[in-house]
Amino acid sequence: MMMQQTLRNVIEFSGVGLHTGCEVSVRILPSCGDTGITFFRRDLPGSSAIRAVSSNVTSTSYATSLGSRGATVSTIEHLMAAFYGMGVDNAIVELNGPEVPIMDGSAAEFVGMVESAGLVTLSTPRRYMVIKKPIKVVEDDKYIFLMPSEEAGLSINYAIDFSHPFLAKQSFSRPFSKDVFRKELGSARTFGFLKDVEMLRANGLARGGSLENAIVISDTEILNEGGLRYPDEFVRHKVLDLMGDISLVGAPIMGKLIAYRSGHALNHKLAQEIWRKPGRWEFSDLSPVEDAVFAPSAALLEKMATI
């Protein structure tokens, strides 16, 4: 049986939001078992807590945003991926602005801060979502399949194929683990096309974007002086985004995840589809006793639908 974890020490940092361009300060505090990840907008006195669950997703346009009773927080996917990848089940994230800082465009700095803060094991068992029957979402030529697996844990097979010389066919296939996340996914940066920058900024987006926090691609070259961190950094970042988005189901997943060209919108649809199909998965605390695996109760499903 695996137990839930939270931070040992408080994390504090600040940075610029990718889309708003606002300087935002963040504090991440330890939290109790079964509380999950919760965001608080400290610049909005009296605002509600924003639980990091799929039912609170308000936008998937160029980032994932959460909201509750008028309070919103955007670009949460890299921080959520770091929590998921590093095994942080419970934490309180306080911000004084509308967006999680983009940092260097990856989850690497979040990973480093979690490692420096340390983790504490709680007395609450960790419940895994074990996939028993296939779950899929499809949109045009994009898709995500979530399949049962005979192996413990989560395995990932992700592929992209863009009409661009630098983003031709790339794929990433690994069993998912903390070590894989730290060494092979966490440092992969977000990316965008130079031709789209003016359009994005005209629509109030990418105001904090720069070569310091994103890979920028022209028709003929990668503009970042240092080039890429991995030859296939683009697909690795897409996996990182998927992990951050899928973490919003509220429990670590056990199964096979197969994706092709998915983005935030399709990732969110998968999270929704999982909760719409409760007969296709079961919760397990991985205890050896026979009754360790159980189906979600009607009360739990109702609660998740209204959070």
Coordinates of C-alpha atoms in Angstrom, one line a residue, residues 32-266:
C32 CA -3.4 17.2 4.6
G33 CA -4.3 13.9 3.1
D34 CA -7.2 13.7 0.6
T35 CA -7.2 17.5 0.1
G36 CA -5.5 17.3 -3.3
I37 CA -4.1 20.4 -5.0
T38 CA -5.9 23.6 -4.2
F39 CA -5.2 27.1 -5.6
F40 CA -6.0 30.4 -3.8
R41 CA -5.9 33.9 -5.4
R42 CA -4.6 36.0 -2.5
D43 CA -5.0 39.1 -4.6
L44 CA -8.8 38.5 -4.5
P45 CA -9.9 38.8 -0.9
G46 CA -12.8 36.5 -0.1
S47 CA -12.4 34.5 -3.3
S48 CA -13.1 30.8 -3.2
A49 CA -10.6 28.0 -3.2
I50 CA -10.0 26.5 -6.7
R51 CA -9.6 22.8 -6.5
A52 CA -7.4 21.3 -9.2
V53 CA -10.0 18.9 -10.7
S54 CA -11.3 18.5 -14.2
S55 CA -14.8 19.8 -13.4
N56 CA -13.2 23.2 -12.6
V57 CA -11.5 23.7 -16.0
T58 CA -12.7 26.9 -17.5
S59 CA -10.5 27.2 -20.6
T60 CA -8.1 25.1 -22.7
S61 CA -7.1 27.7 -25.2
Y62 CA -3.3 27.7 -25.4
A63 CA -3.1 26.7 -21.7
T64 CA -5.3 25.1 -19.1
S65 CA -7.2 27.4 -16.7
L66 CA -9.2 26.6 -13.6
G67 CA -12.0 28.6 -12.0
S68 CA -14.4 28.6 -9.1
R69 CA -17.1 31.2 -8.2
G70 CA -15.4 34.0 -10.2
A71 CA -11.8 33.3 -9.3
T72 CA -9.6 31.8 -12.0
V73 CA -6.0 30.7 -12.4
S74 CA -4.4 29.9 -15.7
T75 CA -1.4 28.0 -17.2
I76 CA -1.4 25.5 -14.4
E77 CA -0.3 22.5 -16.5
H78 CA 3.5 22.6 -15.9
L79 CA 3.1 22.9 -12.1
M80 CA 0.5 20.2 -12.1
A81 CA 2.7 17.9 -14.2
A82 CA 5.5 18.5 -11.6
F83 CA 3.2 17.5 -8.8
Y84 CA 2.1 14.4 -10.6
G85 CA 5.5 13.4 -11.7
M86 CA 7.1 14.0 -8.3
G87 CA 4.4 12.3 -6.3
V88 CA 2.9 15.4 -4.6
D89 CA -0.7 14.4 -3.8
N90 CA -1.7 17.4 -1.6
A91 CA -0.6 21.0 -1.6
I92 CA -2.0 24.5 -1.3
V93 CA -0.9 27.0 -4.0
E94 CA -1.3 30.7 -3.1
L95 CA -0.9 33.3 -5.9
N96 CA -1.2 37.0 -6.0
G97 CA -2.1 37.0 -9.7
P98 CA -4.1 35.3 -12.4
E99 CA -1.4 32.9 -13.8
V100 CA 1.2 30.5 -12.7
P101 CA 4.6 31.8 -13.8
I102 CA 6.0 30.2 -16.9
M103 CA 9.6 30.0 -15.5
D104 CA 11.8 28.6 -18.3
G105 CA 8.9 27.1 -20.2
S106 CA 9.2 23.7 -18.7
A107 CA 8.6 22.0 -15.3
A108 CA 12.3 21.8 -14.4
E109 CA 12.3 24.6 -11.9
F110 CA 9.2 23.2 -10.2
V111 CA 10.8 19.8 -10.0
G112 CA 13.9 21.4 -8.4
M113 CA 11.9 23.3 -5.9
V114 CA 9.9 20.2 -4.9
E115 CA 13.2 18.3 -4.4
S116 CA 14.6 21.1 -2.3
A117 CA 11.4 21.3 -0.2
G118 CA 11.3 17.6 0.4
L119 CA 8.3 15.3 0.8
V120 CA 6.5 14.0 3.8
T121 CA 4.6 10.7 3.8
L122 CA 1.0 11.0 5.2
S123 CA -1.1 8.4 7.0
T124 CA -3.7 8.5 4.1
P125 CA -3.5 5.7 1.5
R126 CA -3.0 6.8 -2.1
R127 CA -5.8 5.6 -4.3
Y128 CA -5.0 4.8 -7.9
M129 CA -7.4 4.8 -10.8
V130 CA -7.0 1.4 -12.4
I131 CA -8.3 1.2 -16.0
K132 CA -10.3 -1.9 -16.6
K133 CA -11.9 -1.2 -20.0
P134 CA -10.8 1.1 -22.9
I135 CA -11.6 4.8 -22.7
K136 CA -11.1 7.0 -25.8
V137 CA -11.6 10.5 -27.1
V138 CA -11.2 11.4 -30.8
E139 CA -11.3 14.7 -32.6
D140 CA -10.5 14.7 -36.4
D141 CA -7.1 13.0 -36.7
K142 CA -6.3 13.5 -33.0
Y143 CA -6.9 10.9 -30.4
I144 CA -6.2 9.6 -26.9
F145 CA -6.8 6.0 -25.9
L146 CA -6.6 4.8 -22.3
M147 CA -6.3 1.1 -22.1
P148 CA -6.0 -1.6 -19.4
S149 CA -2.5 -2.9 -18.7
E150 CA -1.2 -6.1 -17.2
E151 CA 1.8 -4.1 -15.8
A152 CA 1.6 -2.0 -12.7
G153 CA 1.8 1.8 -13.2
L154 CA 1.2 4.0 -16.3
S155 CA 2.9 3.6 -19.7
I156 CA 2.9 6.3 -22.3
N157 CA 3.0 6.2 -26.1
Y158 CA 2.7 9.7 -27.6
A159 CA 3.3 10.7 -31.2
I160 CA 3.1 14.0 -33.1
D161 CA 3.3 14.8 -36.8
F162 CA 3.3 18.5 -37.9
S163 CA 3.7 19.9 -41.4
H164 CA 7.0 21.5 -40.4
P165 CA 10.6 20.3 -40.9
F166 CA 11.4 20.7 -37.1
L167 CA 8.2 19.1 -36.0
A168 CA 7.9 16.1 -38.3
K169 CA 7.2 12.7 -36.8
Q170 CA 8.3 12.3 -33.2
S171 CA 7.3 9.8 -30.6
F172 CA 7.9 9.1 -27.0
S173 CA 7.2 5.7 -25.4
R174 CA 8.1 4.9 -21.8
P175 CA 6.8 3.4 -18.6
F176 CA 6.0 6.6 -16.5
S177 CA 7.9 7.0 -13.3
K178 CA 9.4 9.8 -11.1
D179 CA 12.8 9.1 -12.6
V180 CA 11.5 9.3 -16.2
F181 CA 9.7 12.6 -15.4
R182 CA 12.8 14.1 -13.8
K183 CA 15.3 13.1 -16.5
E184 CA 13.3 12.9 -19.7
L185 CA 10.2 15.1 -19.5
G186 CA 10.5 17.8 -16.8
S187 CA 13.0 19.9 -18.8
A188 CA 11.1 19.9 -22.1
R189 CA 10.0 23.4 -22.9
T190 CA 6.8 24.8 -24.5
F191 CA 7.1 25.9 -28.1
G192 CA 5.4 28.1 -30.6
F193 CA 5.7 29.5 -34.2
L194 CA 7.1 32.9 -34.9
K195 CA 4.3 33.5 -37.4
D196 CA 1.7 33.1 -34.7
V197 CA 3.2 35.6 -32.2
E198 CA 1.5 38.7 -33.5
M199 CA -1.9 36.9 -33.6
L200 CA -1.5 35.6 -30.1
R201 CA -0.6 39.0 -28.7
A202 CA -3.4 40.7 -30.6
N203 CA -5.7 38.3 -28.7
G204 CA -4.2 39.1 -25.3
L205 CA -1.9 36.1 -25.2
A206 CA 1.8 35.4 -25.1
R207 CA 2.5 38.8 -23.6
G208 CA 5.1 37.3 -21.3
G209 CA 6.6 35.0 -23.9
S210 CA 10.2 35.2 -24.9
L211 CA 13.2 33.1 -26.0
E212 CA 13.9 32.7 -22.3
N213 CA 10.7 30.7 -21.7
A214 CA 9.7 29.1 -25.0
I215 CA 11.2 27.5 -28.1
V216 CA 10.4 29.8 -31.0
I217 CA 10.4 28.3 -34.5
S218 CA 10.5 30.2 -37.8
D219 CA 9.9 28.6 -41.2
T220 CA 13.6 27.8 -41.5
E221 CA 15.2 27.6 -38.0
I222 CA 14.9 27.4 -34.3
L223 CA 15.5 30.9 -32.9
N224 CA 16.8 30.0 -29.5
E225 CA 20.5 30.4 -29.3
G226 CA 21.1 27.2 -27.4
G227 CA 18.9 25.1 -29.6
L228 CA 17.0 22.1 -28.2
R229 CA 17.5 20.3 -24.9
Y230 CA 16.5 17.0 -26.6
P231 CA 16.3 16.1 -30.3
D232 CA 12.6 15.3 -29.7
E233 CA 11.9 18.1 -27.2
F234 CA 8.6 18.9 -28.9
V235 CA 6.9 15.6 -28.3
R236 CA 8.4 15.4 -24.8
H237 CA 6.7 18.7 -23.9
K238 CA 3.4 17.5 -25.3
V239 CA 3.7 14.5 -22.9
L240 CA 4.5 16.9 -20.0
D241 CA 1.3 18.9 -20.9
L242 CA -0.7 15.7 -21.0
M243 CA 0.5 14.7 -17.6
G244 CA -0.4 18.0 -16.1
D245 CA -3.9 18.0 -17.7
I246 CA -4.6 14.3 -16.9
S247 CA -3.6 14.9 -13.2
L248 CA -6.9 16.8 -12.9
V249 CA -8.8 13.5 -12.7
G250 CA -7.7 13.6 -9.1
A251 CA -5.8 10.3 -8.8
P252 CA -2.7 8.6 -10.4
I253 CA -3.7 6.4 -13.3
M254 CA -2.7 2.8 -13.9
G255 CA -3.0 1.7 -17.6
K256 CA -1.7 2.4 -21.1
L257 CA -2.0 5.9 -22.4
I258 CA -1.8 6.2 -26.2
A259 CA -2.0 9.6 -27.8
Y260 CA -1.6 11.3 -31.2
R261 CA -1.4 15.1 -31.5
S262 CA -3.5 15.8 -28.5
G263 CA -3.6 19.2 -26.9
H264 CA -5.1 20.8 -23.8
A265 CA -8.7 20.6 -25.2
L266 CA -8.5 16.9 -26.0

